[in-house]
MMTF fields as JSON, N, C-alpha, C and O atoms, coordinates in Angstrom:
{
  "mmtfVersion": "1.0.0",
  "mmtfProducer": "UNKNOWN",
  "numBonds": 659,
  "numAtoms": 660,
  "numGroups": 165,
  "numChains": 1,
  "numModels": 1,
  "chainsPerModel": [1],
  "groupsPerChain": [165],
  "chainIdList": ["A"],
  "bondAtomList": [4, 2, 8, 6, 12, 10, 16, 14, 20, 18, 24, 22, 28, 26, 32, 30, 36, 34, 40, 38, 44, 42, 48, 46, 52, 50, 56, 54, 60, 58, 64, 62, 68, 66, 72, 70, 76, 74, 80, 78, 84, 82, 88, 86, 92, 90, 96, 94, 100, 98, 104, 102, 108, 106, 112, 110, 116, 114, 120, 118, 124, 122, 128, 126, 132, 130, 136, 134, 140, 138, 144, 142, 148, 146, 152, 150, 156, 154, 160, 158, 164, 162, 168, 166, 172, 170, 176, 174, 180, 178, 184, 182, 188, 186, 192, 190, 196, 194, 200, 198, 204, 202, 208, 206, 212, 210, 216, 214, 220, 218, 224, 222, 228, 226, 232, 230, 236, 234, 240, 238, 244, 242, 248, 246, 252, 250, 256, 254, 260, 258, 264, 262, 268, 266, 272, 270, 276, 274, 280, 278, 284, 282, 288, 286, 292, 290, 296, 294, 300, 298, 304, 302, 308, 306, 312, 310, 316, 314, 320, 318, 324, 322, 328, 326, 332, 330, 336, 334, 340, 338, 344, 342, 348, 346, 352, 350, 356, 354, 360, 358, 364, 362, 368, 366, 372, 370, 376, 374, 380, 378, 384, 382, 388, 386, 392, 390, 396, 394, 400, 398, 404, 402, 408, 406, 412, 410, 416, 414, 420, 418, 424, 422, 428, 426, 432, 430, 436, 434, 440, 438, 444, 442, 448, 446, 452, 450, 456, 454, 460, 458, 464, 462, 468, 466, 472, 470, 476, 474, 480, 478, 484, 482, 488, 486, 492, 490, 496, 494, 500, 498, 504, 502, 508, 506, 512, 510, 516, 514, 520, 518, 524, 522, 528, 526, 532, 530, 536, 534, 540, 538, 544, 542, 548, 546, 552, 550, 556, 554, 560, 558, 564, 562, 568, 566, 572, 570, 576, 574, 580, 578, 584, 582, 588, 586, 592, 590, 596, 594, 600, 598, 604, 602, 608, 606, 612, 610, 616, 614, 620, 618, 624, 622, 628, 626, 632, 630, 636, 634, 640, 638, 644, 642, 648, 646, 652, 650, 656, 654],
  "bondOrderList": [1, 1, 1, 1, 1, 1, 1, 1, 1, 1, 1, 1, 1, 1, 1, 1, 1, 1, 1, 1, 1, 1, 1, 1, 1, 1, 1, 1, 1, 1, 1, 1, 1, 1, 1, 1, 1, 1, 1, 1, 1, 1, 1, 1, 1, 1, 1, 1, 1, 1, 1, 1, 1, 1, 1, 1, 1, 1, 1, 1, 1, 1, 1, 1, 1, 1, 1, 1, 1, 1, 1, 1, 1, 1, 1, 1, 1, 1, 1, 1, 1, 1, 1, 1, 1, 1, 1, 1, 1, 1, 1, 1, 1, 1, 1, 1, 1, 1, 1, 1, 1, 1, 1, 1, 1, 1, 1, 1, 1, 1, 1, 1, 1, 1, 1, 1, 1, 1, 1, 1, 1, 1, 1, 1, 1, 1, 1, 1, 1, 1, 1, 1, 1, 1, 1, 1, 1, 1, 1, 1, 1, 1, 1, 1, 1, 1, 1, 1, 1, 1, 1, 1, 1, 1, 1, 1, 1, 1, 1, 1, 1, 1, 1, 1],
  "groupList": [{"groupName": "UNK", "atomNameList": ["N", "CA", "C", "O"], "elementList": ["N", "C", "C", "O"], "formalChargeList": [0, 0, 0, 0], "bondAtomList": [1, 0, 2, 1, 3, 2], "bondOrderList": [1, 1, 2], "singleLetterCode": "X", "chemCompType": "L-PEPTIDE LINKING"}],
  "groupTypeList": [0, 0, 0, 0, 0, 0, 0, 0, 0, 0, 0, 0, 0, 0, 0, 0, 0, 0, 0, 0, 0, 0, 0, 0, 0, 0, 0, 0, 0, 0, 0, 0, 0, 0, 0, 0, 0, 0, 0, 0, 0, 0, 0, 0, 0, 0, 0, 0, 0, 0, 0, 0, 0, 0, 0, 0, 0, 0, 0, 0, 0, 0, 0, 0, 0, 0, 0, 0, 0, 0, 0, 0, 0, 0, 0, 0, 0, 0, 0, 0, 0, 0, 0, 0, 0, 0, 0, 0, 0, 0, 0, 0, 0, 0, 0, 0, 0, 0, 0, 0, 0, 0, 0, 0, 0, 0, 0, 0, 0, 0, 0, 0, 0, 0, 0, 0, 0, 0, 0, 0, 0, 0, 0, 0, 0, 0, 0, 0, 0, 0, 0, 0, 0, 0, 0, 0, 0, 0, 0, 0, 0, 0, 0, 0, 0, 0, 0, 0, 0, 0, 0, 0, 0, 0, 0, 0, 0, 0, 0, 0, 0, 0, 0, 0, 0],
  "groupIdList": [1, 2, 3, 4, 5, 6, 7, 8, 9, 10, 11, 12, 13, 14, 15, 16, 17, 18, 19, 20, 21, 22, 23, 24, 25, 26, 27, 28, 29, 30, 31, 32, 33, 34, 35, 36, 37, 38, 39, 40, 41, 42, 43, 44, 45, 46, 47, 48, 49, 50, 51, 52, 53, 54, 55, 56, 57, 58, 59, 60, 61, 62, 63, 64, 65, 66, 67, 68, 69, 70, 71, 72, 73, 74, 75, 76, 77, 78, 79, 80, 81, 82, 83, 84, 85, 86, 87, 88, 89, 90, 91, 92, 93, 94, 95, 96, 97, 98, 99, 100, 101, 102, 103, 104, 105, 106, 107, 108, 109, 110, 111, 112, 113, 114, 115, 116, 117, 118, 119, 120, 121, 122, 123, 124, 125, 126, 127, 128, 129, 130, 131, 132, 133, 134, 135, 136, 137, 138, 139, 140, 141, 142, 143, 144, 145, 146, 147, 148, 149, 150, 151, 152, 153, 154, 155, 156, 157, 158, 159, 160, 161, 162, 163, 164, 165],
  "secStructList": [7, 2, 2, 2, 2, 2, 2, 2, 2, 2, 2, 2, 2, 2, 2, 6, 6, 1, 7, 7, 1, 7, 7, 7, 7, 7, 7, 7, 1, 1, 7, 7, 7, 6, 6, 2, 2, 2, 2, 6, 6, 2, 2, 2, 2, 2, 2, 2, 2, 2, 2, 2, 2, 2, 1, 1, 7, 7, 6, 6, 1, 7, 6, 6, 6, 2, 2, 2, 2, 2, 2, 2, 2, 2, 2, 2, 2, 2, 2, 2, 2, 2, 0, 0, 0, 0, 0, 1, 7, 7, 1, 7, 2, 2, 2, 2, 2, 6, 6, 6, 6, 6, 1, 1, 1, 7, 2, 2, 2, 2, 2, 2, 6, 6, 1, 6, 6, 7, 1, 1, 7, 7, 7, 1, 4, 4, 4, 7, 1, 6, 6, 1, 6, 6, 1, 1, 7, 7, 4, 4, 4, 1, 7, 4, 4, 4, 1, 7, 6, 6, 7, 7, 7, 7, 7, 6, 6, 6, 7, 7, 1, 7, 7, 7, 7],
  "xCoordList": [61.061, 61.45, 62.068, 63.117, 61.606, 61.941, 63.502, 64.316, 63.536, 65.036, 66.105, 67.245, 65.539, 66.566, 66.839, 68.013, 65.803, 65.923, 66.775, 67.607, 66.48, 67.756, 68.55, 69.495, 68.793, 70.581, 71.427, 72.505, 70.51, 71.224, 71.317, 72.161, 70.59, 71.132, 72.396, 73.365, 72.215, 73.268, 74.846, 75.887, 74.606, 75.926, 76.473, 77.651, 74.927, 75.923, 76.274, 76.979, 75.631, 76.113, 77.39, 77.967, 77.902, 79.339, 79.88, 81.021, 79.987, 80.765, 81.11, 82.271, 80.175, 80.282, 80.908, 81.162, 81.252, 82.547, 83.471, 84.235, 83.712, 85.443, 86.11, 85.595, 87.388, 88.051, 88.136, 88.475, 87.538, 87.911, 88.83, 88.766, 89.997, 91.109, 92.132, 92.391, 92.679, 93.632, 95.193, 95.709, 95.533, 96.445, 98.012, 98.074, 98.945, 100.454, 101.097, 101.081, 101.649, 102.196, 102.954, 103.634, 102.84, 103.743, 105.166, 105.119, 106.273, 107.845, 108.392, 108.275, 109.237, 109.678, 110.722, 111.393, 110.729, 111.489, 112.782, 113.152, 113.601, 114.658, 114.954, 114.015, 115.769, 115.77, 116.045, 116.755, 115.68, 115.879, 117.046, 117.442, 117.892, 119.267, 119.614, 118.764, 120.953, 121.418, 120.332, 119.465, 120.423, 119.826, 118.038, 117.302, 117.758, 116.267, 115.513, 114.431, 116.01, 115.875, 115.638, 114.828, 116.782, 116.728, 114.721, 113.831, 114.257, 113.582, 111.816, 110.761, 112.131, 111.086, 110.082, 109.147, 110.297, 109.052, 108.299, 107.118, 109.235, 107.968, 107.481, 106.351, 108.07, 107.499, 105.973, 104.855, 106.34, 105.499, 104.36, 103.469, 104.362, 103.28, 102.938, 101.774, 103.794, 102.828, 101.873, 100.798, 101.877, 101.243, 100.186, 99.141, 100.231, 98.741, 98.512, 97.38, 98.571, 98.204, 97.005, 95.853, 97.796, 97.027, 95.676, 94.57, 96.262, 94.885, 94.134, 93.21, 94.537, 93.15, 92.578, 91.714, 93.366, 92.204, 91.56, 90.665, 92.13, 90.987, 89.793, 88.9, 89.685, 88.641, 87.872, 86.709, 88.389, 87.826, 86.428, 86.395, 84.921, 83.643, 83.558, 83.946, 83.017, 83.07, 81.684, 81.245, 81.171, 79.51, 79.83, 80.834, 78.783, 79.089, 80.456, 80.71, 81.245, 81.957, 81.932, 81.004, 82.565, 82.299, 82.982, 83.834, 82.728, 83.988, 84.945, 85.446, 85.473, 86.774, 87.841, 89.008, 86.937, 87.26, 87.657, 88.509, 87.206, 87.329, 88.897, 89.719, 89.147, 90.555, 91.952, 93.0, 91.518, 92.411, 93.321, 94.512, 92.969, 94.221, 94.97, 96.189, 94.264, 95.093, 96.645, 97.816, 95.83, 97.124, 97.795, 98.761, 97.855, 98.96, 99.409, 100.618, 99.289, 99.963, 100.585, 101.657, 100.413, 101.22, 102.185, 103.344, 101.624, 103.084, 103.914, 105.141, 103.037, 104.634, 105.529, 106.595, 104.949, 105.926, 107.119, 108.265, 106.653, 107.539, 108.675, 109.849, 107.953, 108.605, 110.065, 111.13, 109.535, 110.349, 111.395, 112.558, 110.867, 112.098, 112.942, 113.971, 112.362, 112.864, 114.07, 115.133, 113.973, 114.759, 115.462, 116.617, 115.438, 116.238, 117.386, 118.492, 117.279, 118.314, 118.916, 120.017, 117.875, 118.886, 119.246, 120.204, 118.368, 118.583, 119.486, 120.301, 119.383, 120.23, 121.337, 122.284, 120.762, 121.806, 122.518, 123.653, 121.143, 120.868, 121.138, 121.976, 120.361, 120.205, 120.846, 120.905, 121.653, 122.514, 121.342, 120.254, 122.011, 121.601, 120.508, 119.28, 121.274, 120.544, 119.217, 118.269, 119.252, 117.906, 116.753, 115.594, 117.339, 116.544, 116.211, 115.258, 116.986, 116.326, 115.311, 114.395, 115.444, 114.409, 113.598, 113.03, 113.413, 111.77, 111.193, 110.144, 111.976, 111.319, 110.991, 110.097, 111.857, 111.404, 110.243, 109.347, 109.637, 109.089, 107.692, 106.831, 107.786, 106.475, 106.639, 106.354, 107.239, 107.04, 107.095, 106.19, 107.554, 107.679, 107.431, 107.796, 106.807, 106.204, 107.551, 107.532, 108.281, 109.44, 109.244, 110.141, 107.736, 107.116, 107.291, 108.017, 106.832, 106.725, 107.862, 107.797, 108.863, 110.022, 110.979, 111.736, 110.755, 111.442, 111.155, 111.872, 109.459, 109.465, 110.149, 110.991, 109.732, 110.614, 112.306, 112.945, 112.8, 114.26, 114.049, 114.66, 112.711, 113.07, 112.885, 112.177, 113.499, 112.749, 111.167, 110.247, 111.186, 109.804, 108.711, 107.576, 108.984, 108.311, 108.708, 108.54, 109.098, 110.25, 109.273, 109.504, 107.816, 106.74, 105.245, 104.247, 105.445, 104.833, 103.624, 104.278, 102.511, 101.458, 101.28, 101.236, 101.145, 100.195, 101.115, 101.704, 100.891, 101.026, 99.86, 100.019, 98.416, 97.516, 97.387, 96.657, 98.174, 97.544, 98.4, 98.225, 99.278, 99.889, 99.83, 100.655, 98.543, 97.86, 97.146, 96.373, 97.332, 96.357, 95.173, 94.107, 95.181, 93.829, 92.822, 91.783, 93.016, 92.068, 91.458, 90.529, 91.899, 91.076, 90.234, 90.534, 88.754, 88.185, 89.005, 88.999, 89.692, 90.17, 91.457, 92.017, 92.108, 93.623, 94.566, 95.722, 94.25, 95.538, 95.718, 95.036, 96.943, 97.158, 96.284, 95.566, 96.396, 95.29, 95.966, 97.047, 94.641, 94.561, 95.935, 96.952, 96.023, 96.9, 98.408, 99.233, 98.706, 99.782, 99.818, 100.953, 98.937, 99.035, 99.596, 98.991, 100.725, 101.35, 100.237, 99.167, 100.521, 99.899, 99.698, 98.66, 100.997, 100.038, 99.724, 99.775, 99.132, 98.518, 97.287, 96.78, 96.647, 95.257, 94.938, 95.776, 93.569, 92.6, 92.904, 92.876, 93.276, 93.876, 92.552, 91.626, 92.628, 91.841, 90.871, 89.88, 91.553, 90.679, 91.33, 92.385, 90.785, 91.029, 90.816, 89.713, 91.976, 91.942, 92.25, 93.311, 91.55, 92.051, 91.968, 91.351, 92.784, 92.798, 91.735, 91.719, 90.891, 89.797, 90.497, 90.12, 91.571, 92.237, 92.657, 92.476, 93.171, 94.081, 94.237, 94.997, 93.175, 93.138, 94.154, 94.145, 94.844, 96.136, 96.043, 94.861, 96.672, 95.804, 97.079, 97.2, 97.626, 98.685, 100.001, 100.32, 100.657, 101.868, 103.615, 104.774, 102.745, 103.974, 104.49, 105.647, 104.357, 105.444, 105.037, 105.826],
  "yCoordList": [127.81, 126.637, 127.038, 126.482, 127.805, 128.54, 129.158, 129.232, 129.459, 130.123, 129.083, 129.02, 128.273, 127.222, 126.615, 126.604, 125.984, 125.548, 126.462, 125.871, 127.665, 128.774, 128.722, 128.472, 128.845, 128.309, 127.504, 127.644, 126.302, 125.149, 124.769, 123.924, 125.248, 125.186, 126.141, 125.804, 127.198, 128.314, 127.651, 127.912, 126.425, 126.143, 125.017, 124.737, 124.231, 123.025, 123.603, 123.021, 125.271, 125.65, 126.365, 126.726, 126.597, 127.128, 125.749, 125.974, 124.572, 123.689, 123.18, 123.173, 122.861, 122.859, 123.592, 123.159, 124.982, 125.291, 125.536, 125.867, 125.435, 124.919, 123.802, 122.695, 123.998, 122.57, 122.08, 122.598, 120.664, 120.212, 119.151, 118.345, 119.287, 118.41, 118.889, 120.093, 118.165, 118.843, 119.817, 119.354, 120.573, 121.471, 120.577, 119.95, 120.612, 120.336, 120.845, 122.059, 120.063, 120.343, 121.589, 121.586, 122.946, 123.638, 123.213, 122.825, 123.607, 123.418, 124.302, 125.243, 124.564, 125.876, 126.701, 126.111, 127.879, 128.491, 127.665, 127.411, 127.162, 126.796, 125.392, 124.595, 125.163, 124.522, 123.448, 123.56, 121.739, 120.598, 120.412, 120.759, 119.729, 119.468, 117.882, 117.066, 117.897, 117.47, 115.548, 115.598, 114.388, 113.605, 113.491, 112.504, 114.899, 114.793, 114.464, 113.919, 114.776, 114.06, 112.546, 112.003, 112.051, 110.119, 110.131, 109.787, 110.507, 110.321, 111.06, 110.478, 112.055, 112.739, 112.604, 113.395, 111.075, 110.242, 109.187, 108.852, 108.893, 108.034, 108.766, 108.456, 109.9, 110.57, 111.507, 111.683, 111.878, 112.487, 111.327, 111.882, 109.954, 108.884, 109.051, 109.408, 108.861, 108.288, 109.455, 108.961, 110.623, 111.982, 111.962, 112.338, 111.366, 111.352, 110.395, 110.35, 109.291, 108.42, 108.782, 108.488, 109.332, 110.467, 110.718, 110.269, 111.821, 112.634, 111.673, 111.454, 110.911, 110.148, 109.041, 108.197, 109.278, 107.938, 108.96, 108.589, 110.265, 111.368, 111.846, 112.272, 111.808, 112.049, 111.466, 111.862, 109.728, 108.837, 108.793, 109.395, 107.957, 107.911, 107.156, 105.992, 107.884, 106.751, 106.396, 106.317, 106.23, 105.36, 104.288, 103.815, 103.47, 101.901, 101.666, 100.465, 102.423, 102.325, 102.562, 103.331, 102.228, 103.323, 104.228, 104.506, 104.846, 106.496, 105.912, 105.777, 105.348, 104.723, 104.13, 104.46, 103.165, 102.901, 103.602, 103.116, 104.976, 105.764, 106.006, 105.777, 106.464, 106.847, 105.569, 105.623, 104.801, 103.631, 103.88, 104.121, 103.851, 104.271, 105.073, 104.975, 106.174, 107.481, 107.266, 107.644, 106.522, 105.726, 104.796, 104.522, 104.295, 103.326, 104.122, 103.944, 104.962, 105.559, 106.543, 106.916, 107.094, 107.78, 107.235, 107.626, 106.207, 104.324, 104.259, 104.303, 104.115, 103.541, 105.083, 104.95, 106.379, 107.217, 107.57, 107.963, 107.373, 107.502, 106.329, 106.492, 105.027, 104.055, 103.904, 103.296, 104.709, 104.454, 105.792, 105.802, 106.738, 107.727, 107.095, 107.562, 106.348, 105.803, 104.311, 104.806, 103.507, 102.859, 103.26, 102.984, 104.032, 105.371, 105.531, 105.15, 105.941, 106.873, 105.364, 104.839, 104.957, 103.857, 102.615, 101.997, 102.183, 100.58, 100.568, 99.652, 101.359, 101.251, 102.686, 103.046, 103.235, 104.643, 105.115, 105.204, 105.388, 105.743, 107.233, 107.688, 108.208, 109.293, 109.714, 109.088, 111.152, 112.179, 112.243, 111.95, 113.049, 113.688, 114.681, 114.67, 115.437, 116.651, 116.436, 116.763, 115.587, 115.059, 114.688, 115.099, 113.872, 113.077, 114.37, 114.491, 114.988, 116.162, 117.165, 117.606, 117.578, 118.023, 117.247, 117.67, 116.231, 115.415, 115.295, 114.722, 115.861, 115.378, 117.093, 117.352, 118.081, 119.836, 119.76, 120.252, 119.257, 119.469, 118.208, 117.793, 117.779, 116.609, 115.482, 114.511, 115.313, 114.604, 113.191, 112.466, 112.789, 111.598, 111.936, 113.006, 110.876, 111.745, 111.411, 110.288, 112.102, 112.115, 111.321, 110.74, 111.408, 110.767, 109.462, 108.92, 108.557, 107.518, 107.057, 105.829, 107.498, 107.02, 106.498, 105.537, 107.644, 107.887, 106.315, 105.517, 106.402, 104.943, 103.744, 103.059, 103.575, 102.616, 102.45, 101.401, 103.688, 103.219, 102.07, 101.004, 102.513, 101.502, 100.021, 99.45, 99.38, 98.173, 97.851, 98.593, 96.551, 96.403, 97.259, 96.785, 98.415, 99.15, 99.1, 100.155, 98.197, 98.056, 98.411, 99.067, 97.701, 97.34, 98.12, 97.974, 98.801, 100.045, 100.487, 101.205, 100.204, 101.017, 102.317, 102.784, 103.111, 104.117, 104.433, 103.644, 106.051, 106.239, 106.068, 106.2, 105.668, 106.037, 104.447, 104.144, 103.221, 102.229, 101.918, 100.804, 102.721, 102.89, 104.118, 104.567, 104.643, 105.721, 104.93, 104.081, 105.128, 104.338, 105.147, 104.55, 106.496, 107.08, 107.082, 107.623, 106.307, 105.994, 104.754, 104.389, 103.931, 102.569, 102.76, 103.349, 101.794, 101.679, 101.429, 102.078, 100.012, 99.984, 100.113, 99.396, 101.488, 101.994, 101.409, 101.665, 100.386, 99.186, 99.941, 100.857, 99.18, 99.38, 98.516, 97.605, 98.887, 98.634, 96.953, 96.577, 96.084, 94.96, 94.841, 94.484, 95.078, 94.946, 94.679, 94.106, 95.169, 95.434, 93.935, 93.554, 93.187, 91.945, 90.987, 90.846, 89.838, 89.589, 87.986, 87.712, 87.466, 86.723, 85.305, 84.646, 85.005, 83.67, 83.43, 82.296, 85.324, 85.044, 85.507, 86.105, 85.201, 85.507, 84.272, 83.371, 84.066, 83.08, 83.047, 84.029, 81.411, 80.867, 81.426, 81.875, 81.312, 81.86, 83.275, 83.632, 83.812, 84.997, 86.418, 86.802, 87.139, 88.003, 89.268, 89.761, 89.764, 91.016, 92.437, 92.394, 93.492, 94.294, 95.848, 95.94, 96.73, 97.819, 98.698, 98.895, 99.2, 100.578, 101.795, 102.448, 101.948, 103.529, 103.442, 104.148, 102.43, 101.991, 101.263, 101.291, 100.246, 99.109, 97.856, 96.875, 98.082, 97.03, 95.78, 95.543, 94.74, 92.975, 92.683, 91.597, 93.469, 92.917, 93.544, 93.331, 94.403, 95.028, 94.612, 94.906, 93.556, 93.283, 92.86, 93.091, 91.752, 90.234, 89.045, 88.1],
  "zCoordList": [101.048, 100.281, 98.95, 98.624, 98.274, 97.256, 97.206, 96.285, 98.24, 98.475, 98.855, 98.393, 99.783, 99.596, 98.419, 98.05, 97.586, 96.682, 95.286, 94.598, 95.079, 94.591, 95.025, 94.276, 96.094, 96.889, 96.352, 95.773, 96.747, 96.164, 94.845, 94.548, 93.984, 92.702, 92.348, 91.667, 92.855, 92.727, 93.078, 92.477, 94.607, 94.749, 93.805, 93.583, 93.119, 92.196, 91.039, 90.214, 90.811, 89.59, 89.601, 88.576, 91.044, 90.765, 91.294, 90.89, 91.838, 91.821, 90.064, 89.655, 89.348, 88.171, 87.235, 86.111, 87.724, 87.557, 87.64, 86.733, 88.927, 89.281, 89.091, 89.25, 88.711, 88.543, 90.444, 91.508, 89.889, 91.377, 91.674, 92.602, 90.452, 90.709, 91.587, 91.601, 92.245, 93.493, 92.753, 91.736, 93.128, 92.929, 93.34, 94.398, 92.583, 92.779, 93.989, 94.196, 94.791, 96.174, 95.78, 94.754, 96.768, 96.115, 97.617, 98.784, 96.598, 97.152, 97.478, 96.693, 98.683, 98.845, 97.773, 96.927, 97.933, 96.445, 96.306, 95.16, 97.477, 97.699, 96.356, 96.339, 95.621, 94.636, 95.067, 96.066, 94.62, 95.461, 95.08, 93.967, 96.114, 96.359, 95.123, 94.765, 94.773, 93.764, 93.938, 94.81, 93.311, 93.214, 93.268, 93.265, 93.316, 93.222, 92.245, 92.463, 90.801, 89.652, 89.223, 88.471, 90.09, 90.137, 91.06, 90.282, 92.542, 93.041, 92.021, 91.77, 91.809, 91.041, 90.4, 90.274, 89.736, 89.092, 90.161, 90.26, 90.751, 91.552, 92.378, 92.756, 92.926, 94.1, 93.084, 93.567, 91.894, 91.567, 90.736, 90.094, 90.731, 90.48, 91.664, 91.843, 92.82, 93.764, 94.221, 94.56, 94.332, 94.104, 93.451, 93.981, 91.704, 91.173, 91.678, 91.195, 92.407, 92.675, 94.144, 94.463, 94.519, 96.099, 95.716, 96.016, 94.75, 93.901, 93.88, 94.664, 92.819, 92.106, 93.238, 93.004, 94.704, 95.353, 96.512, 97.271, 96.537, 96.798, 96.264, 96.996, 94.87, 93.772, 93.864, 93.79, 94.157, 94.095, 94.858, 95.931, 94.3, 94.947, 96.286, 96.387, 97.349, 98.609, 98.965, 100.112, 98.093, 97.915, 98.034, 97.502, 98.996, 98.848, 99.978, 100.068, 100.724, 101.46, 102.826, 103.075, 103.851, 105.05, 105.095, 104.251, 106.087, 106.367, 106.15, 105.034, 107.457, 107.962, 106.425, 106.212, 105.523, 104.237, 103.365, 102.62, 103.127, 102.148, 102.291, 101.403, 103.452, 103.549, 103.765, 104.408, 103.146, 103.649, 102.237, 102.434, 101.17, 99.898, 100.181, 100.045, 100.704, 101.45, 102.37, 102.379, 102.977, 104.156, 103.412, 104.124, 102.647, 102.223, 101.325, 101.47, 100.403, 99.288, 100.399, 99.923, 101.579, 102.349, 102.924, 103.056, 103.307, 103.627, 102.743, 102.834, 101.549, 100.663, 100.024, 99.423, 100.253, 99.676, 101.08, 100.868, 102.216, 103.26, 103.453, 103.787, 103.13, 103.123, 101.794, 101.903, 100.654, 99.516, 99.806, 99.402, 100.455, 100.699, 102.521, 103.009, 102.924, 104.365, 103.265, 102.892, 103.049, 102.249, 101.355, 101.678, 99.881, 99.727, 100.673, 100.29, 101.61, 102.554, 103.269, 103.106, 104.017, 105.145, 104.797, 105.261, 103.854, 103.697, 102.171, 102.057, 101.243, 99.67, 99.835, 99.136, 101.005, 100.691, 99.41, 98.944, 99.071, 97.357, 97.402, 96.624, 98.43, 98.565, 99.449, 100.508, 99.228, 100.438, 100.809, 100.312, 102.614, 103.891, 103.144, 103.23, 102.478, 101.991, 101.797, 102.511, 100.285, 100.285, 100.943, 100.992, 101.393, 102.666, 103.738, 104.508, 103.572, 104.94, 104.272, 104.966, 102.844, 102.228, 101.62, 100.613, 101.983, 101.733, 103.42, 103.715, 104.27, 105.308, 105.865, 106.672, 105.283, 105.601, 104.829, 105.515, 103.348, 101.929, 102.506, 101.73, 104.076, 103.753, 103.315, 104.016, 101.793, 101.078, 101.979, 101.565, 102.652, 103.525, 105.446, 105.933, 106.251, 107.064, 108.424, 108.927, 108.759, 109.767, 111.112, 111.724, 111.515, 112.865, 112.558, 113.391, 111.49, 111.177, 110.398, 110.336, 109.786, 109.906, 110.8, 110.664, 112.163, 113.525, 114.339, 114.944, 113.916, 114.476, 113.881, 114.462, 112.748, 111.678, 112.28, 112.204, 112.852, 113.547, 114.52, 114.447, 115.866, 116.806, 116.873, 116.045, 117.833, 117.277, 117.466, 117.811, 117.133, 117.471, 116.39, 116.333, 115.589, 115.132, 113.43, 112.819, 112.852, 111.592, 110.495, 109.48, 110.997, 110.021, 110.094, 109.388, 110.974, 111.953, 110.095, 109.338, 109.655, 109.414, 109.211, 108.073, 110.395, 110.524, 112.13, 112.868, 112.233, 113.505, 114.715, 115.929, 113.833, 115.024, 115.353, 116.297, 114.5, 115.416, 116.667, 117.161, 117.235, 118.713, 119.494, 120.29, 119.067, 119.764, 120.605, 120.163, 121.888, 122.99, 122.85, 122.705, 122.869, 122.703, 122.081, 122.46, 120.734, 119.925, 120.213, 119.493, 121.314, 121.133, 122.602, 123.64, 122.095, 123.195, 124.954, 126.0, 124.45, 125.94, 126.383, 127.212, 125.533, 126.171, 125.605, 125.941, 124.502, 123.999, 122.444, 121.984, 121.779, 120.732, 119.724, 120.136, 118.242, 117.341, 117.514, 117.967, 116.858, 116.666, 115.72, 116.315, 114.484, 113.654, 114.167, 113.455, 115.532, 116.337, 116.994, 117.278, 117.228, 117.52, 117.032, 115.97, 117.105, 116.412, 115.561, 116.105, 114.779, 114.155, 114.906, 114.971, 115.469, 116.034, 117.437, 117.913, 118.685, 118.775, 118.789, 119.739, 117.527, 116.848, 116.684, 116.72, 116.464, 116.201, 114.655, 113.913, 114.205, 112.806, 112.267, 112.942, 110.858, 109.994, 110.081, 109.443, 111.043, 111.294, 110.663, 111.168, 109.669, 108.996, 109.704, 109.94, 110.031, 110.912, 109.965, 109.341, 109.83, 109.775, 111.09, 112.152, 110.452, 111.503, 110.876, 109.661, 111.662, 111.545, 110.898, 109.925, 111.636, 111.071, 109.362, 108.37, 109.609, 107.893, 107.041, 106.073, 107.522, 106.632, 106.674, 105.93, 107.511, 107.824, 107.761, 107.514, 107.851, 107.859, 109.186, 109.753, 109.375, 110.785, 109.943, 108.773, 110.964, 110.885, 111.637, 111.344, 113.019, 114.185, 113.753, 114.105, 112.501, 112.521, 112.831, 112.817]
}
């Protein structure tokens, strides 16, 4: 008992000293291509924004909950470099192809955003058949009227309130 109990003080006394704030995405050496400057501040808010809802306490929450900021601050930085490029064609090819080599926006879930039917698309896992009990896509994927009126739906994976339309 003794030794465990030394253990575990030993490990909150080196957590206590490490910084345990998350580290800056590193970028490849390759220098970002011309207009990255215009994108740079929001991409780098929405970044501390990451951090700080990672840091964040998930007491008082469920699992599934904790990570739901996660997923939308990952929504809207894919979404703001997916509009960027197709809908204001604000940003060259270039760009747009090094936020999608660099992460910074997620390429799978853009790809969908092309087809139809998928414009408003969430998350990639709520059209993972594999994740749901009975082989179907997430609730959220259901379109609104037909759901039961006043019934407040969200999705398990992401927090969604309905994505179809």
């Amino acid at each position: 008992r003794r030794e465990r109990a030394r253990e575990f003080q030993t490990f909150q006394h080196y957590f206590k000293r490490i910084n345990l704030s998350m580290p800056k995405v590193r970028r490849s050496r390759k220098p970002p291509p011309e207009g990255w400057e215009l994108i740079e501040p929001t991409i780098e808010e929405l970044d501390a924004k990451m951090r700080e809802h990672e840091a964040e306490s998930h007491e008082g929450k469920r699992i599934v909950e904790s990570v739901w900021p996660i997923f939308k601050v990952h929504h809207q930085k894919s979404r703001y470099i997916y509009d960027l490029y197709y809908k204001r064609k604000a940003i060259s090819r270039e760009l747009y192809d090094y936020c999608l080599k660099e992460k910074i926006a997620d390429a799978n879930l853009i790809a969908k955003w092309k087809k139809d039917g998928y414009e408003r698309l969430c998350c990639l896992r709520c059209i993972q058949v594999k994740d749901t009990n009975f082989g179907t896509n997430c609730i959220c994927r259901v379109p609104r009227e037909k759901l039961e009126e006043m019934k407040i739906v969200e999705c398990v994976h992401c927090g969604c309130r309905g994505c179809s339309g």
